[in-house]
């Protein structure tokens, strides 16, 4: 199952609110989802999302792919930078594999 981090629209007519959700990529936009990760109100000034950072990082570590819009929101909130530094630190660290001589 491919998991995507994306927006689901809520709110009333001409007053949108969005949930940042983790959902199966085959499900519809406002359909079934796995978990709500935060909310985004584009009408607030400034329009900064309210996210559960630890849960978002957990989903990203497990391979969830954010949409372009959600990636932008993650960058605004600072979660994406944290994920990138964590990923680069892991890549720079030598593997802890088999150290015995053959």
Coordinates of C-alpha atoms in Angstrom, one line a residue:
X1 CA 0.0 0.0 0.0
X2 CA 1.4 3.4 -1.1
X3 CA 0.9 6.0 1.6
X4 CA 0.7 9.7 0.7
X5 CA 0.6 12.7 2.9
X6 CA -2.0 15.0 1.4
X7 CA -4.8 17.5 2.1
X8 CA -8.5 16.7 2.6
X9 CA -10.9 19.6 2.3
X10 CA -13.3 20.4 5.1
X11 CA -15.2 23.6 6.0
X12 CA -18.1 25.3 4.4
X13 CA -18.8 27.1 1.1
X14 CA -16.0 29.6 0.3
X15 CA -14.4 29.0 3.8
X16 CA -12.0 26.2 3.2
X17 CA -10.1 24.3 5.9
X18 CA -7.8 21.4 5.2
X19 CA -6.7 18.4 7.2
X20 CA -3.2 17.1 6.5
X21 CA -3.7 13.3 6.4
X22 CA -1.9 10.1 5.7
X23 CA -4.0 8.1 3.3
X24 CA -3.7 5.2 0.8
X25 CA -2.9 6.7 -2.6
X26 CA -5.9 4.9 -4.2
X27 CA -8.5 6.5 -1.9
X28 CA -10.4 9.7 -3.0
X29 CA -9.4 13.1 -1.7
X30 CA -12.1 13.3 1.0
X31 CA -12.4 9.6 1.5
X32 CA -11.0 7.1 4.0
X33 CA -7.7 8.0 5.6
X34 CA -5.2 6.4 8.0
X35 CA -4.5 9.3 10.4
X36 CA -5.0 13.0 10.7
X37 CA -1.6 14.7 11.1
X38 CA -2.7 18.3 11.4
X39 CA -4.9 21.2 10.0
X40 CA -4.3 24.0 7.7
X41 CA -6.4 27.2 7.5
X42 CA -5.4 29.1 4.3
X43 CA -7.6 32.1 5.4
X44 CA -5.5 32.9 8.5
X45 CA -2.7 35.4 8.2
X46 CA 0.0 34.0 8.2
X47 CA -1.3 30.7 6.9
X48 CA 0.9 28.3 8.9
X49 CA -0.2 24.7 9.4
X50 CA -0.7 23.1 12.8
X51 CA 1.0 19.7 12.6
X52 CA 1.8 16.8 14.9
X53 CA 5.5 16.9 14.0
X54 CA 6.5 13.5 15.5
X55 CA 3.7 11.7 13.7
X56 CA 4.6 13.4 10.4
X57 CA 8.2 12.4 10.8
X58 CA 7.2 8.8 11.6
X59 CA 5.2 8.5 8.4
X60 CA 8.1 10.1 6.4
X61 CA 10.6 7.6 7.9
X62 CA 8.3 4.8 6.8
X63 CA 8.3 6.0 3.2
X64 CA 5.1 8.1 2.9
X65 CA 5.3 10.5 0.0
X66 CA 4.0 14.1 0.5
X67 CA 2.2 15.9 -2.3
X68 CA 3.8 19.1 -3.6
X69 CA 1.4 21.3 -1.5
X70 CA 2.0 19.3 1.7
X71 CA 5.8 19.4 1.2
X72 CA 5.5 23.2 1.0
X73 CA 3.5 23.2 4.3
X74 CA 6.1 20.9 5.9
X75 CA 8.8 23.3 4.9
X76 CA 6.9 26.3 6.4
X77 CA 6.5 24.4 9.6
X78 CA 10.1 23.2 9.7
X79 CA 9.4 19.5 9.7
X80 CA 10.8 18.9 6.2
X81 CA 14.2 20.4 7.2
X82 CA 14.3 18.2 10.3
X83 CA 13.6 15.1 8.1
X84 CA 16.2 16.1 5.5
X85 CA 19.0 16.6 8.2
X86 CA 18.0 13.3 9.8
X87 CA 18.2 11.5 6.4
X88 CA 21.6 13.1 5.5
X89 CA 23.0 12.2 8.9
X90 CA 21.9 8.6 8.5
X91 CA 23.5 8.5 5.0
X92 CA 26.8 10.0 6.3
X93 CA 27.0 7.5 9.1
X94 CA 29.0 4.3 8.2
X95 CA 26.9 1.2 8.2
X96 CA 27.1 -1.0 11.4
X97 CA 27.3 -4.2 9.4
X98 CA 29.6 -7.2 9.8
X99 CA 33.0 -5.9 11.3
X100 CA 34.9 -9.3 11.6
X101 CA 37.7 -10.1 9.3
X102 CA 37.4 -12.9 6.9

